[in-house]
Short mmCIF file of N, CA and C in Angstrom, two decimals:
data_model
loop_
_atom_site.label_atom_id
_atom_site.label_comp_id
_atom_site.label_asym_id
_atom_site.label_seq_id
_atom_site.Cartn_x
_atom_site.Cartn_y
_atom_site.Cartn_z
N MET A 1 2.76 0.68 28.97
CA MET A 1 3.06 -0.28 27.92
C MET A 1 4.22 0.20 27.04
N PHE A 2 4.19 1.47 26.57
CA PHE A 2 5.22 1.96 25.68
C PHE A 2 6.37 2.62 26.41
N GLY A 3 6.18 2.99 27.64
CA GLY A 3 7.23 3.68 28.37
C GLY A 3 7.04 5.18 28.33
N ASP A 4 7.67 5.85 29.28
CA ASP A 4 7.51 7.29 29.41
C ASP A 4 8.02 8.06 28.20
N LYS A 5 9.15 7.67 27.64
CA LYS A 5 9.73 8.40 26.50
C LYS A 5 8.79 8.37 25.29
N ALA A 6 8.24 7.20 24.98
CA ALA A 6 7.32 7.09 23.84
C ALA A 6 6.06 7.89 24.09
N THR A 7 5.55 7.85 25.29
CA THR A 7 4.33 8.59 25.63
C THR A 7 4.56 10.09 25.47
N ARG A 8 5.70 10.59 25.90
CA ARG A 8 6.01 12.02 25.75
C ARG A 8 6.14 12.40 24.28
N SER A 9 6.75 11.53 23.48
CA SER A 9 6.92 11.81 22.05
C SER A 9 5.57 11.91 21.35
N ILE A 10 4.67 11.01 21.65
CA ILE A 10 3.34 11.04 21.05
C ILE A 10 2.60 12.30 21.49
N GLY A 11 2.76 12.66 22.75
CA GLY A 11 2.10 13.86 23.28
C GLY A 11 2.55 15.14 22.60
N ARG A 12 3.77 15.17 22.08
CA ARG A 12 4.30 16.37 21.42
C ARG A 12 3.97 16.42 19.93
N ALA A 13 3.51 15.32 19.37
CA ALA A 13 3.22 15.28 17.93
C ALA A 13 2.00 16.14 17.62
N THR A 14 2.05 16.81 16.47
CA THR A 14 0.92 17.63 16.06
C THR A 14 -0.13 16.75 15.38
N ARG A 15 -1.35 17.23 15.33
CA ARG A 15 -2.43 16.47 14.70
C ARG A 15 -2.11 16.14 13.24
N PRO A 16 -1.62 17.10 12.42
CA PRO A 16 -1.29 16.75 11.03
C PRO A 16 -0.22 15.66 10.94
N THR A 17 0.75 15.68 11.86
CA THR A 17 1.78 14.65 11.85
C THR A 17 1.18 13.29 12.18
N LEU A 18 0.32 13.25 13.18
CA LEU A 18 -0.33 11.99 13.55
C LEU A 18 -1.21 11.47 12.42
N GLU A 19 -1.92 12.37 11.72
CA GLU A 19 -2.77 11.95 10.59
C GLU A 19 -1.91 11.42 9.45
N LEU A 20 -0.77 12.05 9.20
CA LEU A 20 0.14 11.61 8.14
C LEU A 20 0.66 10.21 8.44
N VAL A 21 1.09 9.99 9.66
CA VAL A 21 1.59 8.67 10.06
C VAL A 21 0.48 7.63 9.97
N ALA A 22 -0.71 7.98 10.44
CA ALA A 22 -1.83 7.03 10.40
C ALA A 22 -2.20 6.67 8.97
N THR A 23 -2.23 7.64 8.08
CA THR A 23 -2.57 7.38 6.67
C THR A 23 -1.54 6.45 6.04
N THR A 24 -0.27 6.77 6.24
CA THR A 24 0.81 5.97 5.65
C THR A 24 0.78 4.54 6.18
N GLU A 25 0.68 4.39 7.48
CA GLU A 25 0.69 3.06 8.09
C GLU A 25 -0.55 2.25 7.72
N THR A 26 -1.70 2.90 7.61
CA THR A 26 -2.93 2.19 7.25
C THR A 26 -2.84 1.64 5.83
N SER A 27 -2.41 2.47 4.88
CA SER A 27 -2.28 2.02 3.49
C SER A 27 -1.25 0.90 3.37
N SER A 28 -0.15 1.05 4.06
CA SER A 28 0.91 0.05 4.02
C SER A 28 0.42 -1.28 4.60
N ALA A 29 -0.26 -1.23 5.74
CA ALA A 29 -0.76 -2.44 6.38
C ALA A 29 -1.84 -3.11 5.53
N PHE A 30 -2.72 -2.33 4.91
CA PHE A 30 -3.77 -2.87 4.06
C PHE A 30 -3.16 -3.63 2.89
N SER A 31 -2.16 -3.03 2.25
CA SER A 31 -1.50 -3.68 1.12
C SER A 31 -0.74 -4.92 1.57
N ALA A 32 -0.10 -4.87 2.73
CA ALA A 32 0.62 -6.03 3.24
C ALA A 32 -0.34 -7.19 3.49
N GLY A 33 -1.51 -6.89 4.02
CA GLY A 33 -2.52 -7.94 4.24
C GLY A 33 -3.00 -8.55 2.95
N ARG A 34 -3.23 -7.71 1.96
CA ARG A 34 -3.65 -8.24 0.65
C ARG A 34 -2.54 -9.09 0.03
N ARG A 35 -1.29 -8.62 0.16
CA ARG A 35 -0.16 -9.37 -0.38
C ARG A 35 -0.07 -10.75 0.30
N TYR A 36 -0.24 -10.77 1.62
CA TYR A 36 -0.19 -12.01 2.39
C TYR A 36 -1.27 -12.99 1.90
N LEU A 37 -2.49 -12.50 1.75
CA LEU A 37 -3.59 -13.34 1.29
C LEU A 37 -3.33 -13.85 -0.13
N ALA A 38 -2.88 -12.97 -1.00
CA ALA A 38 -2.62 -13.36 -2.39
C ALA A 38 -1.55 -14.44 -2.46
N GLU A 39 -0.52 -14.34 -1.64
CA GLU A 39 0.53 -15.35 -1.66
C GLU A 39 0.00 -16.70 -1.19
N ARG A 40 -0.99 -16.72 -0.32
CA ARG A 40 -1.58 -17.97 0.15
C ARG A 40 -2.49 -18.59 -0.92
N LEU A 41 -3.08 -17.75 -1.76
CA LEU A 41 -3.98 -18.24 -2.81
C LEU A 41 -3.26 -18.70 -4.07
N VAL A 42 -2.00 -18.34 -4.21
CA VAL A 42 -1.28 -18.58 -5.45
C VAL A 42 -1.21 -20.07 -5.81
N ALA A 43 -1.31 -20.94 -4.85
CA ALA A 43 -1.25 -22.37 -5.14
C ALA A 43 -2.44 -22.84 -5.98
N SER A 44 -3.59 -22.19 -5.84
CA SER A 44 -4.78 -22.65 -6.55
C SER A 44 -5.14 -21.81 -7.77
N VAL A 45 -4.69 -20.57 -7.81
CA VAL A 45 -5.03 -19.66 -8.91
C VAL A 45 -3.81 -18.81 -9.23
N THR A 46 -3.58 -18.55 -10.51
CA THR A 46 -2.50 -17.64 -10.90
C THR A 46 -3.01 -16.21 -10.70
N LEU A 47 -2.32 -15.47 -9.84
CA LEU A 47 -2.76 -14.12 -9.52
C LEU A 47 -1.80 -13.07 -10.05
N ALA A 48 -2.34 -11.89 -10.27
CA ALA A 48 -1.56 -10.71 -10.64
C ALA A 48 -1.85 -9.62 -9.62
N ARG A 49 -0.88 -8.75 -9.39
CA ARG A 49 -1.04 -7.64 -8.45
C ARG A 49 -1.33 -6.36 -9.25
N THR A 50 -2.21 -5.53 -8.72
CA THR A 50 -2.53 -4.27 -9.38
C THR A 50 -2.30 -3.11 -8.42
N TRP A 51 -1.93 -1.97 -8.97
CA TRP A 51 -1.69 -0.75 -8.20
C TRP A 51 -2.96 0.09 -8.25
N ASP A 52 -3.47 0.49 -7.09
CA ASP A 52 -4.69 1.29 -7.02
C ASP A 52 -4.39 2.58 -6.26
N ALA A 53 -4.26 3.67 -7.00
CA ALA A 53 -4.00 4.98 -6.39
C ALA A 53 -5.31 5.71 -6.15
N THR A 54 -5.34 6.50 -5.11
CA THR A 54 -6.47 7.39 -4.87
C THR A 54 -6.24 8.61 -5.75
N LEU A 55 -7.01 8.74 -6.81
CA LEU A 55 -6.78 9.81 -7.78
C LEU A 55 -7.60 11.04 -7.42
N ASP A 56 -6.94 12.03 -6.89
CA ASP A 56 -7.56 13.32 -6.58
C ASP A 56 -6.48 14.39 -6.61
N GLN A 57 -6.79 15.58 -6.13
CA GLN A 57 -5.85 16.69 -6.22
C GLN A 57 -4.60 16.49 -5.36
N ARG A 58 -4.62 15.54 -4.42
CA ARG A 58 -3.46 15.28 -3.56
C ARG A 58 -2.56 14.18 -4.09
N THR A 59 -2.95 13.53 -5.16
CA THR A 59 -2.17 12.41 -5.68
C THR A 59 -0.89 12.90 -6.33
N CYS A 60 0.24 12.30 -5.96
CA CYS A 60 1.51 12.71 -6.55
C CYS A 60 1.64 12.10 -7.95
N ARG A 61 2.59 12.62 -8.73
CA ARG A 61 2.77 12.15 -10.11
C ARG A 61 3.17 10.68 -10.17
N GLN A 62 4.04 10.26 -9.26
CA GLN A 62 4.51 8.87 -9.28
C GLN A 62 3.34 7.91 -9.03
N CYS A 63 2.52 8.21 -8.04
CA CYS A 63 1.38 7.33 -7.73
C CYS A 63 0.36 7.34 -8.86
N ALA A 64 0.10 8.51 -9.43
CA ALA A 64 -0.85 8.60 -10.55
C ALA A 64 -0.36 7.79 -11.74
N ALA A 65 0.95 7.84 -12.00
CA ALA A 65 1.51 7.10 -13.12
C ALA A 65 1.43 5.59 -12.91
N LEU A 66 1.52 5.14 -11.66
CA LEU A 66 1.48 3.71 -11.36
C LEU A 66 0.06 3.17 -11.26
N ASP A 67 -0.94 4.04 -11.15
CA ASP A 67 -2.32 3.59 -11.01
C ASP A 67 -2.69 2.65 -12.16
N GLY A 68 -3.18 1.47 -11.81
CA GLY A 68 -3.58 0.49 -12.81
C GLY A 68 -2.46 -0.43 -13.27
N ALA A 69 -1.22 -0.17 -12.84
CA ALA A 69 -0.11 -1.05 -13.23
C ALA A 69 -0.38 -2.45 -12.70
N THR A 70 -0.09 -3.44 -13.51
CA THR A 70 -0.34 -4.83 -13.15
C THR A 70 0.92 -5.63 -13.40
N VAL A 71 1.28 -6.45 -12.42
CA VAL A 71 2.47 -7.30 -12.52
C VAL A 71 2.14 -8.69 -11.99
N PRO A 72 2.89 -9.71 -12.43
CA PRO A 72 2.70 -11.04 -11.83
C PRO A 72 2.91 -10.96 -10.31
N LEU A 73 2.28 -11.87 -9.59
CA LEU A 73 2.24 -11.82 -8.13
C LEU A 73 3.62 -11.64 -7.50
N ARG A 74 4.61 -12.33 -7.95
CA ARG A 74 5.92 -12.28 -7.30
C ARG A 74 6.85 -11.22 -7.86
N ASP A 75 6.41 -10.49 -8.87
CA ASP A 75 7.24 -9.43 -9.45
C ASP A 75 7.05 -8.11 -8.70
N ARG A 76 7.98 -7.21 -8.90
CA ARG A 76 7.90 -5.88 -8.30
C ARG A 76 7.21 -4.93 -9.28
N PHE A 77 6.60 -3.90 -8.72
CA PHE A 77 6.04 -2.85 -9.56
C PHE A 77 7.19 -2.04 -10.15
N PRO A 78 6.96 -1.28 -11.24
CA PRO A 78 8.02 -0.48 -11.84
C PRO A 78 8.73 0.38 -10.79
N GLY A 79 10.03 0.38 -10.86
CA GLY A 79 10.84 1.17 -9.93
C GLY A 79 10.97 0.53 -8.55
N GLY A 80 10.38 -0.65 -8.35
CA GLY A 80 10.47 -1.33 -7.06
C GLY A 80 9.57 -0.75 -5.98
N ALA A 81 8.68 0.17 -6.36
CA ALA A 81 7.79 0.82 -5.39
C ALA A 81 6.77 -0.17 -4.85
N ARG A 82 6.27 0.12 -3.63
CA ARG A 82 5.21 -0.68 -3.02
C ARG A 82 4.05 0.24 -2.68
N PRO A 83 2.82 -0.15 -3.02
CA PRO A 83 1.66 0.69 -2.67
C PRO A 83 1.61 0.98 -1.18
N GLY A 84 1.37 2.24 -0.85
CA GLY A 84 1.29 2.65 0.53
C GLY A 84 2.63 3.03 1.14
N GLU A 85 3.71 2.85 0.37
CA GLU A 85 5.05 3.12 0.88
C GLU A 85 5.86 4.04 -0.02
N VAL A 86 5.23 4.67 -1.00
CA VAL A 86 5.97 5.52 -1.94
C VAL A 86 6.51 6.77 -1.24
N HIS A 87 5.70 7.34 -0.34
CA HIS A 87 6.07 8.56 0.38
C HIS A 87 5.19 8.67 1.61
N PRO A 88 5.57 9.52 2.57
CA PRO A 88 4.68 9.72 3.73
C PRO A 88 3.31 10.21 3.26
N GLY A 89 2.27 9.64 3.80
CA GLY A 89 0.92 10.01 3.41
C GLY A 89 0.40 9.29 2.18
N CYS A 90 1.16 8.33 1.67
CA CYS A 90 0.73 7.58 0.48
C CYS A 90 -0.56 6.84 0.80
N ARG A 91 -1.54 6.96 -0.10
CA ARG A 91 -2.85 6.33 0.09
C ARG A 91 -3.08 5.20 -0.90
N CYS A 92 -2.06 4.80 -1.62
CA CYS A 92 -2.21 3.73 -2.60
C CYS A 92 -2.35 2.39 -1.90
N ILE A 93 -3.08 1.48 -2.56
CA ILE A 93 -3.23 0.13 -2.05
C ILE A 93 -2.97 -0.85 -3.18
N GLU A 94 -2.79 -2.09 -2.80
CA GLU A 94 -2.50 -3.15 -3.75
C GLU A 94 -3.70 -4.07 -3.85
N GLY A 95 -4.02 -4.47 -5.06
CA GLY A 95 -5.08 -5.44 -5.27
C GLY A 95 -4.53 -6.68 -5.93
N ALA A 96 -5.28 -7.74 -5.86
CA ALA A 96 -4.90 -9.00 -6.52
C ALA A 96 -6.06 -9.46 -7.37
N LEU A 97 -5.75 -9.87 -8.57
CA LEU A 97 -6.76 -10.35 -9.51
C LEU A 97 -6.32 -11.68 -10.08
N PRO A 98 -7.26 -12.57 -10.36
CA PRO A 98 -6.88 -13.77 -11.11
C PRO A 98 -6.32 -13.34 -12.46
N ALA A 99 -5.19 -13.88 -12.85
CA ALA A 99 -4.52 -13.45 -14.08
C ALA A 99 -5.41 -13.64 -15.32
N PHE A 100 -6.30 -14.64 -15.33
CA PHE A 100 -7.13 -14.86 -16.51
C PHE A 100 -8.05 -13.68 -16.80
N LEU A 101 -8.40 -12.87 -15.77
CA LEU A 101 -9.24 -11.70 -16.00
C LEU A 101 -8.50 -10.63 -16.81
N LEU A 102 -7.19 -10.62 -16.73
CA LEU A 102 -6.40 -9.61 -17.43
C LEU A 102 -6.27 -9.95 -18.91
N GLU A 103 -6.56 -11.17 -19.27
CA GLU A 103 -6.42 -11.61 -20.67
C GLU A 103 -7.69 -11.39 -21.47
N LEU A 104 -8.77 -10.95 -20.85
CA LEU A 104 -10.04 -10.75 -21.55
C LEU A 104 -9.99 -9.58 -22.50
#
């Protein structure tokens, strides 16, 4: 399916490298799916996007600082960053909330 060259490249990758790629791609795909769903719901409800960082000893300063940031659905997060795409191994995800919940 992928061809001999791709198969050989995967075979040479180390386990930590494969885990790093899997973590990054999983977080990015999860956030993309949430973004897709939120954009479909925007016609019926005003939504806001929130940044959700995994806060532990591995969390970088940029992701920790963005944790909890909330922006209107079509706006960018500060600095133009996207959850799950800040750096290799990023574990941040994006959430969507009805905007009226943020006004409470």
